[in-house]
Short mmCIF file of C-alpha atoms and ligand atoms in Angstrom, two decimals:
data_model
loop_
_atom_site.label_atom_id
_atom_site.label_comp_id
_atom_site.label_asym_id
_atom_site.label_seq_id
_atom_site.Cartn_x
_atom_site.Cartn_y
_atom_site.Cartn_z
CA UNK E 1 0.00 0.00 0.00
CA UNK E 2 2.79 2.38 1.16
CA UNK E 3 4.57 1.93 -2.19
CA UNK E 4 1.17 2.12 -3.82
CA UNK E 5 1.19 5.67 -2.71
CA UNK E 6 4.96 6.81 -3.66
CA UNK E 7 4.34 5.29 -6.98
CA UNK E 8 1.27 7.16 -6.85
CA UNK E 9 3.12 10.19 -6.24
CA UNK E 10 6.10 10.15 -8.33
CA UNK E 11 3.55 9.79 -11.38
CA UNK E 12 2.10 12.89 -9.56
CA UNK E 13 5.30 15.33 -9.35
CA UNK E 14 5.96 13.95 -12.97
CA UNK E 15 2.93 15.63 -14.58
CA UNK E 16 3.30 18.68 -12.43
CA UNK E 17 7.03 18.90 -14.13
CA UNK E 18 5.15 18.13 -17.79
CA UNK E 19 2.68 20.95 -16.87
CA UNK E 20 5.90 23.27 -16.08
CA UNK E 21 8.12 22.72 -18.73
CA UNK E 22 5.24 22.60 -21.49
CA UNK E 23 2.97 25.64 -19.91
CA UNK E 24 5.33 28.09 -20.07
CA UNK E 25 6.00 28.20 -23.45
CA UNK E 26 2.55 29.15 -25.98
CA UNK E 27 1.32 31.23 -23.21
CA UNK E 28 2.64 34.77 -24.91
CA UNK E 29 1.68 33.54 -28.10
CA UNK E 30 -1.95 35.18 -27.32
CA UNK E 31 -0.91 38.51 -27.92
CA UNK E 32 -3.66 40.23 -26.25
CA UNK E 33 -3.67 38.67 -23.25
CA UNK E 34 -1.21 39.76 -21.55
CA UNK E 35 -2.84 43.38 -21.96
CA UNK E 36 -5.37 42.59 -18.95
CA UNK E 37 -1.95 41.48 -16.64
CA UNK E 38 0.04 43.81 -15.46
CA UNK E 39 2.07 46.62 -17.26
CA UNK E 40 -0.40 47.55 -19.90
CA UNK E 41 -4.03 48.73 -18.69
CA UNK E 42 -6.83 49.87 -20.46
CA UNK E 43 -4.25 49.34 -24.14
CA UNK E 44 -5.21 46.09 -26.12
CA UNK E 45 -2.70 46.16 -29.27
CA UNK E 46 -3.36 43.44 -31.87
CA UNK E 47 -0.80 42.09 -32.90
CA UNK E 48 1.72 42.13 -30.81
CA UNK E 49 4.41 40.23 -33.08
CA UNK E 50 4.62 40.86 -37.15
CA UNK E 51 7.42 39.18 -39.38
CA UNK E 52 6.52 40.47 -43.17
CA UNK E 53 7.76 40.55 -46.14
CA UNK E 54 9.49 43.59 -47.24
CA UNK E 55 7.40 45.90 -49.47
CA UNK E 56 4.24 44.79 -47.89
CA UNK E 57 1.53 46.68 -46.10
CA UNK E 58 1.45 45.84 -42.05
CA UNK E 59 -1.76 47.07 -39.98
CA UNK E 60 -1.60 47.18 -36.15
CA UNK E 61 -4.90 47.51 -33.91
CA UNK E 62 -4.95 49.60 -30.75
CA UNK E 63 -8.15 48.75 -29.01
CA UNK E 64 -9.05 51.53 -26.45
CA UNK E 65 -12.46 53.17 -24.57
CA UNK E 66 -11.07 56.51 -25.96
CA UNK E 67 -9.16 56.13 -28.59
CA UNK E 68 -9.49 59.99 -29.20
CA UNK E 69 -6.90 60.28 -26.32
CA UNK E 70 -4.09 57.46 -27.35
CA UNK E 71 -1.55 57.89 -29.83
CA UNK E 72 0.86 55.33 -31.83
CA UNK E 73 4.54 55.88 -30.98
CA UNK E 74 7.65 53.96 -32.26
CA UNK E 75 10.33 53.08 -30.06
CA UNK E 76 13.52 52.57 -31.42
CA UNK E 77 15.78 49.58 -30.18
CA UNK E 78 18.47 49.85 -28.06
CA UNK E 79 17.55 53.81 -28.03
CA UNK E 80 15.33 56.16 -25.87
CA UNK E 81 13.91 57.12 -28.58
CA UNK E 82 10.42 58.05 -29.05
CA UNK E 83 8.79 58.96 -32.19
CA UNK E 84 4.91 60.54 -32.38
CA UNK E 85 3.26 58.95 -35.44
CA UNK E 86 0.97 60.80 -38.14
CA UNK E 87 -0.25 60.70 -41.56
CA UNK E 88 2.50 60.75 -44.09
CA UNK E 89 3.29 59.32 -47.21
CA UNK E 90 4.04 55.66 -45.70
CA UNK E 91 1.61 55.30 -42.80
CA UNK E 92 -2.06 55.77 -42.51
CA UNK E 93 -3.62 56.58 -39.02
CA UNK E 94 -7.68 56.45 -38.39
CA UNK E 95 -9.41 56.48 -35.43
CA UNK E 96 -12.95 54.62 -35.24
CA UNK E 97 -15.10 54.73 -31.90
CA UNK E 98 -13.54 51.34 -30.57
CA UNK E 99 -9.77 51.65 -32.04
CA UNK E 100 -7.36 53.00 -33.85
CA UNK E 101 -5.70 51.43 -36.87
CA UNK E 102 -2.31 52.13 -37.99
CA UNK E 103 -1.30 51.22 -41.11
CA UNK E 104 2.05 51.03 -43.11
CA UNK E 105 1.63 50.86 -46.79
CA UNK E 106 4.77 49.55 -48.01
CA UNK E 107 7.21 48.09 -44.77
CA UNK E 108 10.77 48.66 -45.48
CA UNK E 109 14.17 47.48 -42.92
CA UNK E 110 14.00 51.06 -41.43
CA UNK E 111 10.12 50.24 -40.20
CA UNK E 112 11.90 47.25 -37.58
CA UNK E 113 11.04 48.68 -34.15
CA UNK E 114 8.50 48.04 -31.80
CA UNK E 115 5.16 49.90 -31.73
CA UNK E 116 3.35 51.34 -29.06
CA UNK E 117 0.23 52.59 -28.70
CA UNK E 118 -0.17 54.77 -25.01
CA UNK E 119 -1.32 58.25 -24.24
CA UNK E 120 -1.59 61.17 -26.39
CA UNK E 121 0.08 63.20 -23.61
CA UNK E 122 2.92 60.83 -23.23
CA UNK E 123 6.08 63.34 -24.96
CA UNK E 124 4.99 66.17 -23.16
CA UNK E 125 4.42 64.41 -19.44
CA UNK E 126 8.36 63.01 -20.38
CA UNK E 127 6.97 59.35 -19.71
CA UNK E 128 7.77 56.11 -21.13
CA UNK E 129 5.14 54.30 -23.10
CA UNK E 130 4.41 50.62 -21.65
CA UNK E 131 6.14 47.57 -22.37
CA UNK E 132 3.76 45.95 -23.99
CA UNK E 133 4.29 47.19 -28.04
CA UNK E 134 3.75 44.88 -30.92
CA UNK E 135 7.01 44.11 -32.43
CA UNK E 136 7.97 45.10 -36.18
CA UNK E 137 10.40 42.58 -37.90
CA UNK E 138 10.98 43.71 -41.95
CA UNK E 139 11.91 40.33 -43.74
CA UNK E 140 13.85 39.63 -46.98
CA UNK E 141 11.85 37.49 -49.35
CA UNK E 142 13.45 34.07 -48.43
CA UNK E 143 13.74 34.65 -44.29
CA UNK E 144 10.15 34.57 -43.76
CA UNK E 145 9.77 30.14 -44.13
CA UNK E 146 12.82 29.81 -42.86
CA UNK E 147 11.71 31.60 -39.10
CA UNK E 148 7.99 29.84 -39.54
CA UNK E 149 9.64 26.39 -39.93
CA UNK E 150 12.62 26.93 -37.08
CA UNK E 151 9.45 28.23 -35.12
CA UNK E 152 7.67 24.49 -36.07
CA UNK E 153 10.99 22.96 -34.94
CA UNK E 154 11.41 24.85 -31.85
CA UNK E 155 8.22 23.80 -30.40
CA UNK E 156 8.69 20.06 -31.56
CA UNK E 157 12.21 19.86 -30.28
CA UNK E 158 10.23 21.19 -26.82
CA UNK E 159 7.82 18.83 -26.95
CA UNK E 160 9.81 16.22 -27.47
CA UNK E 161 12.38 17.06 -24.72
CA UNK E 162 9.47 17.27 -21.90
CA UNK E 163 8.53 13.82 -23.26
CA UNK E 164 12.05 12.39 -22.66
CA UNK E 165 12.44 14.42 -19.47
CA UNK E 166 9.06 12.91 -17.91
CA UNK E 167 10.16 9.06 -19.21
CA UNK E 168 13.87 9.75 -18.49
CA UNK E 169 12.86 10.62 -15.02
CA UNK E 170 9.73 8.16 -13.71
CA UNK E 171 11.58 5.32 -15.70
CA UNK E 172 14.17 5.08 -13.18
CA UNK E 173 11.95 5.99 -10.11
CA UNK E 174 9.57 2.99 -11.09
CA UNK E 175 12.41 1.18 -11.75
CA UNK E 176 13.50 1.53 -8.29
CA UNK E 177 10.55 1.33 -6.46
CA UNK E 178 10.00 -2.10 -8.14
CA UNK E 179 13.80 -3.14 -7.18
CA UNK E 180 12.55 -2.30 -3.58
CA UNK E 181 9.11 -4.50 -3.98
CA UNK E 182 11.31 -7.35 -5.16
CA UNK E 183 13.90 -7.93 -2.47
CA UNK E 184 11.67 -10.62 -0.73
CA UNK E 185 12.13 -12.83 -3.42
CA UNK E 186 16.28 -13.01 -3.97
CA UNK E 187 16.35 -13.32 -0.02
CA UNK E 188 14.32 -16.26 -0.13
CA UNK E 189 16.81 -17.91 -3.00
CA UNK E 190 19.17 -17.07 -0.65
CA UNK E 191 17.84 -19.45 2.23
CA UNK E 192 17.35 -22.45 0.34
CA UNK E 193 20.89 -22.30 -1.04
CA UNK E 194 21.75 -22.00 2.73
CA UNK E 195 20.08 -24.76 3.34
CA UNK E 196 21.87 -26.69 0.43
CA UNK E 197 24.93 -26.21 1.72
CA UNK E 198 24.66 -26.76 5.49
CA UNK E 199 23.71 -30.23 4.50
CA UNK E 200 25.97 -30.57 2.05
CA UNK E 201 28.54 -30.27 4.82
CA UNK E 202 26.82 -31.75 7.41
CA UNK E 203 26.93 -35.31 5.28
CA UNK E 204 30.95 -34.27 4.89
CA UNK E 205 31.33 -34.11 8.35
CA UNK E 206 30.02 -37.45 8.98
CA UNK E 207 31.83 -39.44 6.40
CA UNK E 208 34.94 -39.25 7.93
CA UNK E 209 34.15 -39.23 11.68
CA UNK E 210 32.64 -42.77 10.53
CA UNK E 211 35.82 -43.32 8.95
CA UNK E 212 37.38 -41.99 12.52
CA UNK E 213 35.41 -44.05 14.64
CA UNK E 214 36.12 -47.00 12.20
CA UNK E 215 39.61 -46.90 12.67
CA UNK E 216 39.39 -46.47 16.72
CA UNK E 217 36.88 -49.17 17.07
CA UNK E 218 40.01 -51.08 15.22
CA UNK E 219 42.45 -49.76 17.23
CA UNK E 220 40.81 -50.66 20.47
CA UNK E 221 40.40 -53.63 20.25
CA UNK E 222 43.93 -54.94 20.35
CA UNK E 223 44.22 -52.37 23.51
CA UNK E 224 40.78 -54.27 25.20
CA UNK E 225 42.58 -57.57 25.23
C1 NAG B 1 -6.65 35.30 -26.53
O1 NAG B 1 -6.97 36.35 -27.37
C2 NAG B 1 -8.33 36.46 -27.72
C3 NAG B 1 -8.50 37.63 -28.66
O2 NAG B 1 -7.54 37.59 -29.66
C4 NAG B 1 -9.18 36.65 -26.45
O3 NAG B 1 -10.56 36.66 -26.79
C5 NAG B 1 -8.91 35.50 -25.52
O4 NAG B 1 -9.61 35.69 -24.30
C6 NAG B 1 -7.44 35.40 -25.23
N1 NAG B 1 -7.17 34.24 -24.41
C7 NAG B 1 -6.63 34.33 -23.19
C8 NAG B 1 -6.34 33.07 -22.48
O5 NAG B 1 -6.35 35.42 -22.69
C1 NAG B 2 -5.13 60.09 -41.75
O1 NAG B 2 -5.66 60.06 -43.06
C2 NAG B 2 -6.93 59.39 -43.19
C3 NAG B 2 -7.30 59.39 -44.64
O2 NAG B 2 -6.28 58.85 -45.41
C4 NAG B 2 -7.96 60.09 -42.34
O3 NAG B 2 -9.19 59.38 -42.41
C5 NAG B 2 -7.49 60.12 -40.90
O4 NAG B 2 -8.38 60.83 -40.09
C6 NAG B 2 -6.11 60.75 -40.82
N1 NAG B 2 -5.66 60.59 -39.48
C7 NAG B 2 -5.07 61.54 -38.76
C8 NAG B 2 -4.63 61.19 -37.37
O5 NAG B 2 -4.92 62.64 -39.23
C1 NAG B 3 -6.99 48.72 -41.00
O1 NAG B 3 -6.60 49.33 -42.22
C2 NAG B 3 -6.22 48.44 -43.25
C3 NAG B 3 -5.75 49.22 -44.44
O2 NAG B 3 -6.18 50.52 -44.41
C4 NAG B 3 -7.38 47.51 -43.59
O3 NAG B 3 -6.97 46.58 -44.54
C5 NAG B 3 -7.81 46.81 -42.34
O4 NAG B 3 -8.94 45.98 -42.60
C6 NAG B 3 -8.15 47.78 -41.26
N1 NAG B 3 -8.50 47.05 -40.04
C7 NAG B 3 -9.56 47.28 -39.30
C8 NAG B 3 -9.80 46.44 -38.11
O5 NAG B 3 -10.34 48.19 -39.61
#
């Protein structure tokens, strides 16, 4: 019963590892989740990750109760940088009651960045937009497969590893605990060869002390008469 249980348990701890390794990994791929944790109230940006083709048009959603009041900014990697985004000749802003959608007509390798929407009032108050912008990457024409199939194999090669992780590691255990069920067994092997060999030497012994008492029941006699 008591190994019942650790078996029990081990199969247990093993599924809560499975649950660890493979939960954490497509939970960000919602990208609007994360919007209701914390770091990014009230701002719902959709997407939050774009890999296109160069030349190609890119739209980002910026759900918002006021979207009258929230602006798109670009921040510039591995820079402070904060640029205010309007109309131009490459990108297209329009607000509608529920959202605003930002548009770039034609993405080129300068448009890489990450794009925020926050508060119109965000240059002038000196703050920093939240954390939570959707991420710009400009492609050449053959890189866009290749990251969609290293993605595929990413998550395959993750699977896969949890799989071997969670065999690789209650293999063993039962392994054991089944070693520890069988010891009975061996240690009753262990008697009857005992056994064997006490009487196997217990019939040696008396061979010779016949042979002993043989010889003395000889040797007496001359001394008896
Ligand atoms: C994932 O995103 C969709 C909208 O794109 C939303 O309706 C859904 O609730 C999100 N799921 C989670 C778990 O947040
Ligand atoms: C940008 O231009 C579109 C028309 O192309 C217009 O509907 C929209 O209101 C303009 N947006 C801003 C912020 O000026
Ligand atoms: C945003 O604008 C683009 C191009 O102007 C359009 O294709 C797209 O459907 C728009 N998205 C929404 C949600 O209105």
């Amino acid at each position: 019963m008591a190994d019942f249980c650790t078996r029990l348990w081990v199969l247990q701890a093993n599924l809560w590892l499975m649950a660890l390794v493979t939960g954490g990994i497509p939970a960000d791929k919602n990208g609007t989740s994360s919007s209701t944790g914390g770091g990014c109230p009230l701002v719902q940006q959709h997407p939050r990750y774009v890999a296109a083709k160069k030349n190609t048009p890119v739209h980002f959603i910026c759900y918002s109760k006021d979207p009258h009041s929230m602006q798109w900014y670009k921040v510039v990697e591995d820079s402070d940088d904060l640029y205010k985004l309007d109309n131009t000749s490459r990108y297209n802003i329009e607000r509608q009651d529920k959202f605003i959608n930002f548009t770039i007509f034609r993405i080129a390798y300068e448009d890489n960045g990450i794009y925020v929407c926050d508060s119109k009032d965000l240059l002038a108050e000196k703050k920093r937009p939240h954390v939570c912008g959707t991420e710009l990457r400009v492609m050449g024409h053959s890189n866009i497969q290749q990251i969609q199939s290293r993605n595929t194999l990413k998550d395959a090669i993750i699977i896969i590893q949890s799989i071997l992780l969670v065999v690789f590691i209650s293999v063993p255990m039962l392994l054991f605990l089944d070693k520890g069920e069988g010891k009975e067994s061996p240690e009753e092997d262990h008697t009857y060869e005992g056994l064997e060999v006490e009487q196997m030497a217990t019939y040696e012994d008396i061979t010779p002390f016949r042979d002993v008492k043989a010889k003395w029941t000889v040797g007496e006699h001359p001394g008896e008469e």
